[in-house]
mmCIF file with all atom_site columns, C-alpha atoms in Angstrom:
data_model
loop_
_atom_site.group_PDB
_atom_site.id
_atom_site.type_symbol
_atom_site.label_atom_id
_atom_site.label_alt_id
_atom_site.label_comp_id
_atom_site.label_asym_id
_atom_site.label_entity_id
_atom_site.label_seq_id
_atom_site.pdbx_PDB_ins_code
_atom_site.Cartn_x
_atom_site.Cartn_y
_atom_site.Cartn_z
_atom_site.occupancy
_atom_site.B_iso_or_equiv
_atom_site.pdbx_formal_charge
_atom_site.auth_seq_id
_atom_site.auth_comp_id
_atom_site.auth_asym_id
_atom_site.auth_atom_id
_atom_site.pdbx_PDB_model_num
ATOM 1   C CA . MET A 1 1   ? 47.103  252.586 -79.140  1.00 36.00 ? 1   MET A CA 1
ATOM 2   C CA . TRP A 1 2   ? 43.819  254.363 -79.830  1.00 29.00 ? 2   TRP A CA 1
ATOM 3   C CA . LYS A 1 3   ? 44.015  253.554 -83.522  1.00 33.00 ? 3   LYS A CA 1
ATOM 4   C CA . GLY A 1 4   ? 44.576  249.908 -82.752  1.00 32.00 ? 4   GLY A CA 1
ATOM 5   C CA . TYR A 1 5   ? 41.554  249.875 -80.483  1.00 32.00 ? 5   TYR A CA 1
ATOM 6   C CA . VAL A 1 6   ? 39.394  251.515 -83.135  1.00 33.00 ? 6   VAL A CA 1
ATOM 7   C CA . HIS A 1 7   ? 40.597  249.027 -85.711  1.00 40.00 ? 7   HIS A CA 1
ATOM 8   C CA . ASN A 1 8   ? 39.763  246.052 -83.499  1.00 44.00 ? 8   ASN A CA 1
ATOM 9   C CA . ASN A 1 9   ? 36.366  247.480 -82.603  1.00 50.00 ? 9   ASN A CA 1
ATOM 10  C CA . ASN A 1 10  ? 35.486  248.067 -86.248  1.00 51.00 ? 10  ASN A CA 1
ATOM 11  C CA . GLY A 1 11  ? 36.548  244.557 -87.084  1.00 50.00 ? 11  GLY A CA 1
ATOM 12  C CA . GLU A 1 12  ? 34.452  243.222 -84.224  1.00 49.00 ? 12  GLU A CA 1
ATOM 13  C CA . ASN A 1 13  ? 31.477  245.256 -85.374  1.00 53.00 ? 13  ASN A CA 1
ATOM 14  C CA . MET A 1 14  ? 31.928  244.001 -88.916  1.00 50.00 ? 14  MET A CA 1
ATOM 15  C CA . ILE A 1 15  ? 32.038  240.386 -87.743  1.00 46.00 ? 15  ILE A CA 1
ATOM 16  C CA . GLY A 1 16  ? 28.972  241.015 -85.620  1.00 50.00 ? 16  GLY A CA 1
ATOM 17  C CA . LYS A 1 17  ? 27.148  242.460 -88.617  1.00 49.00 ? 17  LYS A CA 1
ATOM 18  C CA . ILE A 1 18  ? 28.103  239.473 -90.753  1.00 46.00 ? 18  ILE A CA 1
ATOM 19  C CA . ALA A 1 19  ? 26.891  237.108 -88.047  1.00 46.00 ? 19  ALA A CA 1
ATOM 20  C CA . LEU A 1 20  ? 23.647  239.035 -87.667  1.00 45.00 ? 20  LEU A CA 1
ATOM 21  C CA . SER A 1 21  ? 23.073  239.013 -91.427  1.00 49.00 ? 21  SER A CA 1
ATOM 22  C CA . ALA A 1 22  ? 23.688  235.283 -91.539  1.00 46.00 ? 22  ALA A CA 1
ATOM 23  C CA . CYS A 1 23  ? 21.237  234.704 -88.688  1.00 46.00 ? 23  CYS A CA 1
ATOM 24  C CA . LEU A 1 24  ? 18.583  236.780 -90.424  1.00 45.00 ? 24  LEU A CA 1
ATOM 25  C CA . ALA A 1 25  ? 19.161  234.928 -93.683  1.00 46.00 ? 25  ALA A CA 1
ATOM 26  C CA . LEU A 1 26  ? 18.918  231.649 -91.784  1.00 44.00 ? 26  LEU A CA 1
ATOM 27  C CA . ALA A 1 27  ? 15.577  232.654 -90.325  1.00 44.00 ? 27  ALA A CA 1
ATOM 28  C CA . LEU A 1 28  ? 14.258  233.605 -93.749  1.00 44.00 ? 28  LEU A CA 1
ATOM 29  C CA . ALA A 1 29  ? 15.553  230.396 -95.304  1.00 45.00 ? 29  ALA A CA 1
ATOM 30  C CA . GLY A 1 30  ? 13.882  228.351 -92.566  1.00 44.00 ? 30  GLY A CA 1
ATOM 31  C CA . SER A 1 31  ? 10.541  230.015 -93.144  1.00 42.00 ? 31  SER A CA 1
ATOM 32  C CA . ALA A 1 32  ? 10.650  229.228 -96.854  1.00 49.00 ? 32  ALA A CA 1
ATOM 33  C CA . GLN A 1 33  ? 11.726  225.588 -96.580  1.00 55.00 ? 33  GLN A CA 1
ATOM 34  C CA . ALA A 1 34  ? 10.496  223.570 -99.471  1.00 58.00 ? 34  ALA A CA 1
ATOM 35  C CA . GLY A 1 35  ? 10.915  220.214 -101.013 1.00 89.00 ? 35  GLY A CA 1
ATOM 36  C CA . ILE A 1 36  ? 9.585   217.276 -102.926 1.00 96.00 ? 36  ILE A CA 1
ATOM 37  C CA . ILE A 1 37  ? 7.789   214.775 -100.709 1.00 96.00 ? 37  ILE A CA 1
ATOM 38  C CA . GLY A 1 38  ? 6.573   211.245 -101.266 1.00 96.00 ? 38  GLY A CA 1
ATOM 39  C CA . ALA A 1 39  ? 3.216   209.637 -100.634 1.00 95.00 ? 39  ALA A CA 1
ATOM 40  C CA . GLY A 1 40  ? 4.268   208.836 -97.070  1.00 95.00 ? 40  GLY A CA 1
ATOM 41  C CA . GLY A 1 41  ? 5.075   212.462 -96.270  1.00 95.00 ? 41  GLY A CA 1
ATOM 42  C CA . PHE A 1 42  ? 1.523   213.411 -95.287  1.00 97.00 ? 42  PHE A CA 1
ATOM 43  C CA . THR A 1 43  ? -0.058  213.429 -91.826  1.00 96.00 ? 43  THR A CA 1
ATOM 44  C CA . ALA A 1 44  ? -3.859  213.507 -92.189  1.00 97.00 ? 44  ALA A CA 1
ATOM 45  C CA . PRO A 1 45  ? -4.609  215.019 -95.588  1.00 98.00 ? 45  PRO A CA 1
ATOM 46  C CA . THR A 1 46  ? -7.883  215.683 -97.331  1.00 98.00 ? 46  THR A CA 1
ATOM 47  C CA . VAL A 1 47  ? -8.067  213.155 -100.192 1.00 98.00 ? 47  VAL A CA 1
ATOM 48  C CA . ILE A 1 48  ? -10.056 213.452 -103.423 1.00 98.00 ? 48  ILE A CA 1
ATOM 49  C CA . ASP A 1 49  ? -10.276 210.294 -105.560 1.00 97.00 ? 49  ASP A CA 1
ATOM 50  C CA . PHE A 1 50  ? -12.708 211.743 -108.154 1.00 98.00 ? 50  PHE A CA 1
ATOM 51  C CA . GLU A 1 51  ? -14.915 208.634 -108.089 1.00 97.00 ? 51  GLU A CA 1
ATOM 52  C CA . ASP A 1 52  ? -18.032 210.767 -107.735 1.00 96.00 ? 52  ASP A CA 1
ATOM 53  C CA . ALA A 1 53  ? -16.992 213.226 -110.462 1.00 96.00 ? 53  ALA A CA 1
ATOM 54  C CA . GLU A 1 54  ? -19.205 213.594 -113.513 1.00 95.00 ? 54  GLU A CA 1
ATOM 55  C CA . VAL A 1 55  ? -18.310 213.956 -117.187 1.00 93.00 ? 55  VAL A CA 1
ATOM 56  C CA . GLY A 1 56  ? -17.026 217.419 -118.030 1.00 96.00 ? 56  GLY A CA 1
ATOM 57  C CA . PRO A 1 57  ? -15.082 220.128 -116.181 1.00 98.00 ? 57  PRO A CA 1
ATOM 58  C CA . ILE A 1 58  ? -14.502 219.383 -112.506 1.00 98.00 ? 58  ILE A CA 1
ATOM 59  C CA . GLY A 1 59  ? -14.608 223.061 -111.576 1.00 98.00 ? 59  GLY A CA 1
ATOM 60  C CA . ASN A 1 60  ? -16.088 223.660 -108.124 1.00 98.00 ? 60  ASN A CA 1
ATOM 61  C CA . ARG A 1 61  ? -17.404 220.149 -107.538 1.00 98.00 ? 61  ARG A CA 1
ATOM 62  C CA . TYR A 1 62  ? -15.103 219.784 -104.523 1.00 99.00 ? 62  TYR A CA 1
ATOM 63  C CA . ALA A 1 63  ? -15.429 223.332 -103.219 1.00 98.00 ? 63  ALA A CA 1
ATOM 64  C CA . ALA A 1 64  ? -16.858 221.949 -99.971  1.00 98.00 ? 64  ALA A CA 1
ATOM 65  C CA . LEU A 1 65  ? -13.493 220.255 -99.432  1.00 98.00 ? 65  LEU A CA 1
ATOM 66  C CA . GLY A 1 66  ? -11.683 223.528 -100.039 1.00 98.00 ? 66  GLY A CA 1
ATOM 67  C CA . ALA A 1 67  ? -10.449 222.948 -103.604 1.00 99.00 ? 67  ALA A CA 1
ATOM 68  C CA . SER A 1 68  ? -11.542 224.149 -107.044 1.00 99.00 ? 68  SER A CA 1
ATOM 69  C CA . PHE A 1 69  ? -10.153 223.043 -110.396 1.00 99.00 ? 69  PHE A CA 1
ATOM 70  C CA . VAL A 1 70  ? -9.254  224.976 -113.535 1.00 99.00 ? 70  VAL A CA 1
ATOM 71  C CA . ASN A 1 71  ? -8.711  223.162 -116.863 1.00 98.00 ? 71  ASN A CA 1
ATOM 72  C CA . PHE A 1 72  ? -9.237  219.698 -115.346 1.00 98.00 ? 72  PHE A CA 1
ATOM 73  C CA . ASP A 1 73  ? -11.964 217.393 -116.717 1.00 98.00 ? 73  ASP A CA 1
ATOM 74  C CA . MET A 1 74  ? -13.145 214.047 -115.413 1.00 97.00 ? 74  MET A CA 1
ATOM 75  C CA . ASN A 1 75  ? -11.886 211.040 -117.363 1.00 95.00 ? 75  ASN A CA 1
ATOM 76  C CA . VAL A 1 76  ? -11.081 207.370 -116.837 1.00 92.00 ? 76  VAL A CA 1
ATOM 77  C CA . TYR A 1 77  ? -7.376  206.620 -116.807 1.00 86.00 ? 77  TYR A CA 1
ATOM 78  C CA . ALA A 1 78  ? -4.639  204.682 -115.003 1.00 84.00 ? 78  ALA A CA 1
ATOM 79  C CA . THR A 1 79  ? -2.295  206.694 -112.782 1.00 86.00 ? 79  THR A CA 1
ATOM 80  C CA . SER A 1 80  ? -0.901  203.769 -110.777 1.00 81.00 ? 80  SER A CA 1
ATOM 81  C CA . PRO A 1 81  ? -0.562  199.986 -111.134 1.00 80.00 ? 81  PRO A CA 1
ATOM 82  C CA . ALA A 1 82  ? -4.167  199.767 -109.859 1.00 78.00 ? 82  ALA A CA 1
ATOM 83  C CA . PRO A 1 83  ? -6.989  199.399 -112.413 1.00 83.00 ? 83  PRO A CA 1
ATOM 84  C CA . GLU A 1 84  ? -8.215  202.397 -114.366 1.00 87.00 ? 84  GLU A CA 1
ATOM 85  C CA . SER A 1 85  ? -10.421 204.781 -112.430 1.00 93.00 ? 85  SER A CA 1
ATOM 86  C CA . LYS A 1 86  ? -11.877 208.257 -112.619 1.00 96.00 ? 86  LYS A CA 1
ATOM 87  C CA . VAL A 1 87  ? -9.222  210.962 -112.681 1.00 96.00 ? 87  VAL A CA 1
ATOM 88  C CA . ALA A 1 88  ? -8.788  214.680 -113.239 1.00 97.00 ? 88  ALA A CA 1
ATOM 89  C CA . LEU A 1 89  ? -7.383  215.085 -116.748 1.00 97.00 ? 89  LEU A CA 1
ATOM 90  C CA . LYS A 1 90  ? -5.632  218.077 -118.302 1.00 97.00 ? 90  LYS A CA 1
ATOM 91  C CA . PHE A 1 91  ? -5.669  217.651 -122.068 1.00 96.00 ? 91  PHE A CA 1
ATOM 92  C CA . PHE A 1 92  ? -6.057  220.211 -124.835 1.00 95.00 ? 92  PHE A CA 1
ATOM 93  C CA . ASP A 1 93  ? -5.379  218.686 -128.233 1.00 90.00 ? 93  ASP A CA 1
ATOM 94  C CA . ASN A 1 94  ? -4.997  222.038 -129.985 1.00 92.00 ? 94  ASN A CA 1
ATOM 95  C CA . ALA A 1 95  ? -3.275  223.839 -127.088 1.00 94.00 ? 95  ALA A CA 1
ATOM 96  C CA . PRO A 1 96  ? -0.998  221.369 -125.262 1.00 93.00 ? 96  PRO A CA 1
ATOM 97  C CA . GLU A 1 97  ? 0.840   224.212 -123.509 1.00 95.00 ? 97  GLU A CA 1
ATOM 98  C CA . THR A 1 98  ? -2.284  225.119 -121.501 1.00 97.00 ? 98  THR A CA 1
ATOM 99  C CA . ASP A 1 99  ? -1.716  224.942 -117.733 1.00 98.00 ? 99  ASP A CA 1
ATOM 100 C CA . ALA A 1 100 ? -4.169  223.570 -115.193 1.00 98.00 ? 100 ALA A CA 1
ATOM 101 C CA . GLU A 1 101 ? -4.664  224.830 -111.645 1.00 99.00 ? 101 GLU A CA 1
ATOM 102 C CA . ILE A 1 102 ? -5.984  223.804 -108.272 1.00 99.00 ? 102 ILE A CA 1
ATOM 103 C CA . ARG A 1 103 ? -7.079  226.677 -106.043 1.00 99.00 ? 103 ARG A CA 1
ATOM 104 C CA . PHE A 1 104 ? -7.593  226.336 -102.315 1.00 99.00 ? 104 PHE A CA 1
ATOM 105 C CA . SER A 1 105 ? -9.947  228.258 -100.075 1.00 98.00 ? 105 SER A CA 1
ATOM 106 C CA . SER A 1 106 ? -7.293  228.335 -97.333  1.00 98.00 ? 106 SER A CA 1
ATOM 107 C CA . VAL A 1 107 ? -3.514  228.098 -97.135  1.00 98.00 ? 107 VAL A CA 1
ATOM 108 C CA . MET A 1 108 ? -1.905  224.670 -97.599  1.00 99.00 ? 108 MET A CA 1
ATOM 109 C CA . THR A 1 109 ? 1.666   223.490 -97.068  1.00 98.00 ? 109 THR A CA 1
ATOM 110 C CA . ARG A 1 110 ? 1.526   220.075 -98.763  1.00 98.00 ? 110 ARG A CA 1
ATOM 111 C CA . LEU A 1 111 ? 0.028   218.693 -101.960 1.00 99.00 ? 111 LEU A CA 1
ATOM 112 C CA . GLY A 1 112 ? 0.426   215.374 -103.701 1.00 98.00 ? 112 GLY A CA 1
ATOM 113 C CA . ALA A 1 113 ? -1.206  213.108 -106.267 1.00 97.00 ? 113 ALA A CA 1
ATOM 114 C CA . ASP A 1 114 ? -0.729  210.023 -108.392 1.00 96.00 ? 114 ASP A CA 1
ATOM 115 C CA . ALA A 1 115 ? 0.067   211.296 -111.870 1.00 95.00 ? 115 ALA A CA 1
ATOM 116 C CA . SER A 1 116 ? 0.403   209.911 -115.376 1.00 94.00 ? 116 SER A CA 1
ATOM 117 C CA . THR A 1 117 ? 1.821   211.612 -118.466 1.00 94.00 ? 117 THR A CA 1
ATOM 118 C CA . ASN A 1 118 ? 3.443   210.604 -121.700 1.00 92.00 ? 118 ASN A CA 1
ATOM 119 C CA . PRO A 1 119 ? 7.025   209.636 -120.761 1.00 91.00 ? 119 PRO A CA 1
ATOM 120 C CA . GLU A 1 120 ? 8.419   212.549 -122.794 1.00 91.00 ? 120 GLU A CA 1
ATOM 121 C CA . ASP A 1 121 ? 6.154   215.140 -121.129 1.00 93.00 ? 121 ASP A CA 1
ATOM 122 C CA . ASP A 1 122 ? 7.542   215.929 -117.682 1.00 95.00 ? 122 ASP A CA 1
ATOM 123 C CA . THR A 1 123 ? 5.636   217.893 -115.054 1.00 97.00 ? 123 THR A CA 1
ATOM 124 C CA . THR A 1 124 ? 6.371   221.063 -113.107 1.00 97.00 ? 124 THR A CA 1
ATOM 125 C CA . LEU A 1 125 ? 4.327   222.241 -110.123 1.00 98.00 ? 125 LEU A CA 1
ATOM 126 C CA . LEU A 1 126 ? 4.349   225.953 -109.308 1.00 98.00 ? 126 LEU A CA 1
ATOM 127 C CA . ALA A 1 127 ? 2.976   226.972 -105.907 1.00 98.00 ? 127 ALA A CA 1
ATOM 128 C CA . TYR A 1 128 ? 1.609   230.477 -105.315 1.00 98.00 ? 128 TYR A CA 1
ATOM 129 C CA . LEU A 1 129 ? 0.413   232.404 -102.303 1.00 98.00 ? 129 LEU A CA 1
ATOM 130 C CA . GLY A 1 130 ? -1.820  235.032 -103.824 1.00 98.00 ? 130 GLY A CA 1
ATOM 131 C CA . ASN A 1 131 ? 0.143   236.236 -106.838 1.00 97.00 ? 131 ASN A CA 1
ATOM 132 C CA . THR A 1 132 ? 3.535   235.435 -105.297 1.00 98.00 ? 132 THR A CA 1
ATOM 133 C CA . LEU A 1 133 ? 5.402   232.355 -106.494 1.00 98.00 ? 133 LEU A CA 1
ATOM 134 C CA . VAL A 1 134 ? 6.672   230.626 -103.348 1.00 97.00 ? 134 VAL A CA 1
ATOM 135 C CA . GLY A 1 135 ? 8.383   227.735 -105.111 1.00 96.00 ? 135 GLY A CA 1
ATOM 136 C CA . SER A 1 136 ? 8.318   225.114 -107.831 1.00 97.00 ? 136 SER A CA 1
ATOM 137 C CA . ALA A 1 137 ? 9.292   221.484 -108.315 1.00 97.00 ? 137 ALA A CA 1
ATOM 138 C CA . PHE A 1 138 ? 10.123  219.409 -111.383 1.00 97.00 ? 138 PHE A CA 1
ATOM 139 C CA . PHE A 1 139 ? 9.056   215.776 -111.799 1.00 96.00 ? 139 PHE A CA 1
ATOM 140 C CA . ASP A 1 140 ? 10.196  213.246 -114.392 1.00 95.00 ? 140 ASP A CA 1
ATOM 141 C CA . THR A 1 141 ? 6.704   211.837 -114.805 1.00 94.00 ? 141 THR A CA 1
ATOM 142 C CA . GLY A 1 142 ? 5.631   208.947 -116.998 1.00 90.00 ? 142 GLY A CA 1
ATOM 143 C CA . GLY A 1 143 ? 3.138   206.119 -117.001 1.00 87.00 ? 143 GLY A CA 1
ATOM 144 C CA . ASP A 1 144 ? 1.532   206.642 -120.375 1.00 77.00 ? 144 ASP A CA 1
ATOM 145 C CA . GLY A 1 145 ? -1.862  205.628 -118.995 1.00 73.00 ? 145 GLY A CA 1
ATOM 146 C CA . VAL A 1 146 ? -0.629  202.233 -117.754 1.00 77.00 ? 146 VAL A CA 1
ATOM 147 C CA . ASP A 1 147 ? 0.755   203.310 -114.395 1.00 79.00 ? 147 ASP A CA 1
ATOM 148 C CA . GLY A 1 148 ? 2.276   206.561 -113.200 1.00 87.00 ? 148 GLY A CA 1
ATOM 149 C CA . SER A 1 149 ? 4.351   208.617 -110.828 1.00 92.00 ? 149 SER A CA 1
ATOM 150 C CA . PHE A 1 150 ? 3.747   210.336 -107.510 1.00 96.00 ? 150 PHE A CA 1
ATOM 151 C CA . ILE A 1 151 ? 4.128   214.103 -107.464 1.00 98.00 ? 151 ILE A CA 1
ATOM 152 C CA . GLY A 1 152 ? 4.277   215.806 -104.077 1.00 98.00 ? 152 GLY A CA 1
ATOM 153 C CA . ILE A 1 153 ? 5.406   219.190 -102.773 1.00 98.00 ? 153 ILE A CA 1
ATOM 154 C CA . GLU A 1 154 ? 5.844   220.853 -99.397  1.00 98.00 ? 154 GLU A CA 1
ATOM 155 C CA . PHE A 1 155 ? 6.292   224.603 -98.991  1.00 97.00 ? 155 PHE A CA 1
ATOM 156 C CA . LEU A 1 156 ? 6.238   225.627 -95.339  1.00 96.00 ? 156 LEU A CA 1
ATOM 157 C CA . SER A 1 157 ? 5.638   229.263 -96.253  1.00 94.00 ? 157 SER A CA 1
ATOM 158 C CA . GLY A 1 158 ? 2.213   228.111 -97.488  1.00 97.00 ? 158 GLY A CA 1
ATOM 159 C CA . PHE A 1 159 ? 0.351   228.333 -100.789 1.00 98.00 ? 159 PHE A CA 1
ATOM 160 C CA . ASP A 1 160 ? -3.243  228.676 -101.951 1.00 99.00 ? 160 ASP A CA 1
ATOM 161 C CA . ARG A 1 161 ? -2.847  227.857 -105.639 1.00 99.00 ? 161 ARG A CA 1
ATOM 162 C CA . VAL A 1 162 ? -0.844  225.257 -107.566 1.00 99.00 ? 162 VAL A CA 1
ATOM 163 C CA . VAL A 1 163 ? -0.240  225.395 -111.306 1.00 99.00 ? 163 VAL A CA 1
ATOM 164 C CA . PHE A 1 164 ? 0.300   222.092 -113.147 1.00 98.00 ? 164 PHE A CA 1
ATOM 165 C CA . ARG A 1 165 ? 2.541   222.542 -116.187 1.00 98.00 ? 165 ARG A CA 1
ATOM 166 C CA . THR A 1 166 ? 3.540   219.674 -118.474 1.00 97.00 ? 166 THR A CA 1
ATOM 167 C CA . GLY A 1 167 ? 5.986   219.382 -121.323 1.00 94.00 ? 167 GLY A CA 1
ATOM 168 C CA . THR A 1 168 ? 4.592   219.393 -124.836 1.00 92.00 ? 168 THR A CA 1
ATOM 169 C CA . VAL A 1 169 ? 6.875   216.946 -126.626 1.00 92.00 ? 169 VAL A CA 1
ATOM 170 C CA . VAL A 1 170 ? 3.845   214.702 -127.205 1.00 93.00 ? 170 VAL A CA 1
ATOM 171 C CA . ASN A 1 171 ? 0.611   216.434 -126.205 1.00 94.00 ? 171 ASN A CA 1
ATOM 172 C CA . GLY A 1 172 ? 0.939   217.862 -122.680 1.00 95.00 ? 172 GLY A CA 1
ATOM 173 C CA . ALA A 1 173 ? -1.685  215.523 -121.212 1.00 95.00 ? 173 ALA A CA 1
ATOM 174 C CA . LEU A 1 174 ? -1.684  215.001 -117.434 1.00 96.00 ? 174 LEU A CA 1
ATOM 175 C CA . ALA A 1 175 ? -3.966  212.764 -115.381 1.00 96.00 ? 175 ALA A CA 1
ATOM 176 C CA . ILE A 1 176 ? -4.029  212.994 -111.574 1.00 97.00 ? 176 ILE A CA 1
ATOM 177 C CA . ASP A 1 177 ? -5.793  210.836 -108.998 1.00 96.00 ? 177 ASP A CA 1
ATOM 178 C CA . ASN A 1 178 ? -5.910  210.471 -105.222 1.00 96.00 ? 178 ASN A CA 1
ATOM 179 C CA . LEU A 1 179 ? -5.189  214.153 -104.783 1.00 98.00 ? 179 LEU A CA 1
ATOM 180 C CA . ARG A 1 180 ? -4.210  214.944 -101.203 1.00 99.00 ? 180 ARG A CA 1
ATOM 181 C CA . PHE A 1 181 ? -3.505  218.230 -99.468  1.00 99.00 ? 181 PHE A CA 1
ATOM 182 C CA . GLU A 1 182 ? -3.075  219.581 -95.954  1.00 99.00 ? 182 GLU A CA 1
ATOM 183 C CA . ASN A 1 183 ? -1.747  222.479 -93.921  1.00 98.00 ? 183 ASN A CA 1
ATOM 184 C CA . VAL A 1 184 ? 0.838   221.060 -91.537  1.00 94.00 ? 184 VAL A CA 1
ATOM 185 C CA . VAL A 1 185 ? 4.035   222.761 -90.383  1.00 86.00 ? 185 VAL A CA 1
ATOM 186 C CA . PRO A 1 186 ? 6.491   220.381 -88.670  1.00 79.00 ? 186 PRO A CA 1
ATOM 187 C CA . THR A 1 187 ? 7.413   221.460 -85.137  1.00 74.00 ? 187 THR A CA 1
ATOM 188 C CA . ASN A 1 188 ? 11.095  220.791 -85.822  1.00 67.00 ? 188 ASN A CA 1
ATOM 189 C CA . PRO A 1 189 ? 11.622  221.106 -89.581  1.00 56.00 ? 189 PRO A CA 1
ATOM 190 C CA . VAL A 1 190 ? 14.911  219.753 -90.899  1.00 54.00 ? 190 VAL A CA 1
ATOM 191 C CA . PRO A 1 191 ? 17.120  222.647 -92.101  1.00 56.00 ? 191 PRO A CA 1
ATOM 192 C CA . GLU A 1 192 ? 18.028  222.723 -95.770  1.00 50.00 ? 192 GLU A CA 1
ATOM 193 C CA . PRO A 1 193 ? 21.746  222.391 -96.664  1.00 51.00 ? 193 PRO A CA 1
ATOM 194 C CA . GLY A 1 194 ? 21.928  226.106 -97.424  1.00 50.00 ? 194 GLY A CA 1
ATOM 195 C CA . SER A 1 195 ? 20.427  226.877 -94.029  1.00 49.00 ? 195 SER A CA 1
ATOM 196 C CA . LEU A 1 196 ? 23.048  224.730 -92.315  1.00 51.00 ? 196 LEU A CA 1
ATOM 197 C CA . ALA A 1 197 ? 25.802  226.627 -94.127  1.00 53.00 ? 197 ALA A CA 1
ATOM 198 C CA . LEU A 1 198 ? 24.324  229.937 -92.992  1.00 49.00 ? 198 LEU A CA 1
ATOM 199 C CA . MET A 1 199 ? 24.143  228.651 -89.436  1.00 51.00 ? 199 MET A CA 1
ATOM 200 C CA . GLY A 1 200 ? 27.822  227.721 -89.578  1.00 56.00 ? 200 GLY A CA 1
ATOM 201 C CA . THR A 1 201 ? 28.730  231.184 -90.846  1.00 53.00 ? 201 THR A CA 1
ATOM 202 C CA . ALA A 1 202 ? 26.736  232.817 -88.067  1.00 49.00 ? 202 ALA A CA 1
ATOM 203 C CA . MET A 1 203 ? 28.320  230.684 -85.340  1.00 54.00 ? 203 MET A CA 1
ATOM 204 C CA . LEU A 1 204 ? 31.824  231.301 -86.700  1.00 53.00 ? 204 LEU A CA 1
ATOM 205 C CA . GLY A 1 205 ? 31.206  235.040 -86.783  1.00 54.00 ? 205 GLY A CA 1
ATOM 206 C CA . LEU A 1 206 ? 29.958  235.104 -83.206  1.00 48.00 ? 206 LEU A CA 1
ATOM 207 C CA . ALA A 1 207 ? 32.900  233.006 -82.020  1.00 53.00 ? 207 ALA A CA 1
ATOM 208 C CA . LEU A 1 208 ? 35.402  235.364 -83.659  1.00 50.00 ? 208 LEU A CA 1
ATOM 209 C CA . ALA A 1 209 ? 33.650  238.359 -82.149  1.00 52.00 ? 209 ALA A CA 1
ATOM 210 C CA . ARG A 1 210 ? 33.919  236.838 -78.663  1.00 56.00 ? 210 ARG A CA 1
ATOM 211 C CA . ARG A 1 211 ? 37.596  236.005 -79.220  1.00 55.00 ? 211 ARG A CA 1
ATOM 212 C CA . ARG A 1 212 ? 38.393  239.568 -80.236  1.00 55.00 ? 212 ARG A CA 1
ATOM 213 C CA . ARG A 1 213 ? 36.642  240.915 -77.142  1.00 56.00 ? 213 ARG A CA 1
ATOM 214 C CA . SER A 1 214 ? 38.755  238.647 -74.943  1.00 56.00 ? 214 SER A CA 1
ATOM 215 C CA . LEU A 1 215 ? 42.036  239.905 -76.458  1.00 56.00 ? 215 LEU A CA 1
#
C-alpha cells in the first residue's frame, strides 16, 4: 500500500516537473518569437529613403535617426517597380563576400527595406543584440536593378545590429531603399507552432497530474 502510494506520488511529481519544464520552455519561446514580415507589418516606423544622401559611404549620416551604416555607399538604383532613386548599396568588386551592417542606437524589434540583388545572390539578415545572435532570416531576393524584393524581420527579443549577407554567385551586390525600423512589441503576439506544441504538452501534463490526485 505504501509502495503504491510512493509510486503514484513520484509519477505525479514527474508529470508536474514535465509540465513545469514545458511551461518554462513556452515562456522562453514566446520571448524569442521571430519571423519574416512584409511591408504592411509595421506600425509607425522610422523611414530612411536616402534621397538626401551624398556620394560615398553613408556612415553616420542618419545617426540623428538612430541608425549608422557600415559598408553601405550611396548609389542610384532600382529596388522596386518605381523609377531609379538613391539607395544604400553594398558592393565590393574584389571582395563580394563582405557583409554590410546597420547599427542602432537603441533596441529595435522590426526592420524592413526594399532590396535588389542579382537573382542568383540571395540575402540573409542576421540580427544581434550586443554580440548575441538573436535570429536570422533568409530571403530569395532578386530584381537585378530593375525591380526588387521586400526584406523584413521581426524579433521580439530585440536587436541593435543587423548584418546583411548576400550570396556571391555573381558579385554579392545588394541595394536597399525605404529602410524602416521600429521598436514595437505586440500586446498579444501570435504563438509560434512550436510554442503551441509546448503549451499542449504543459496542459496535458497538468491534467494528468490532477487526475492522479483524484484517484
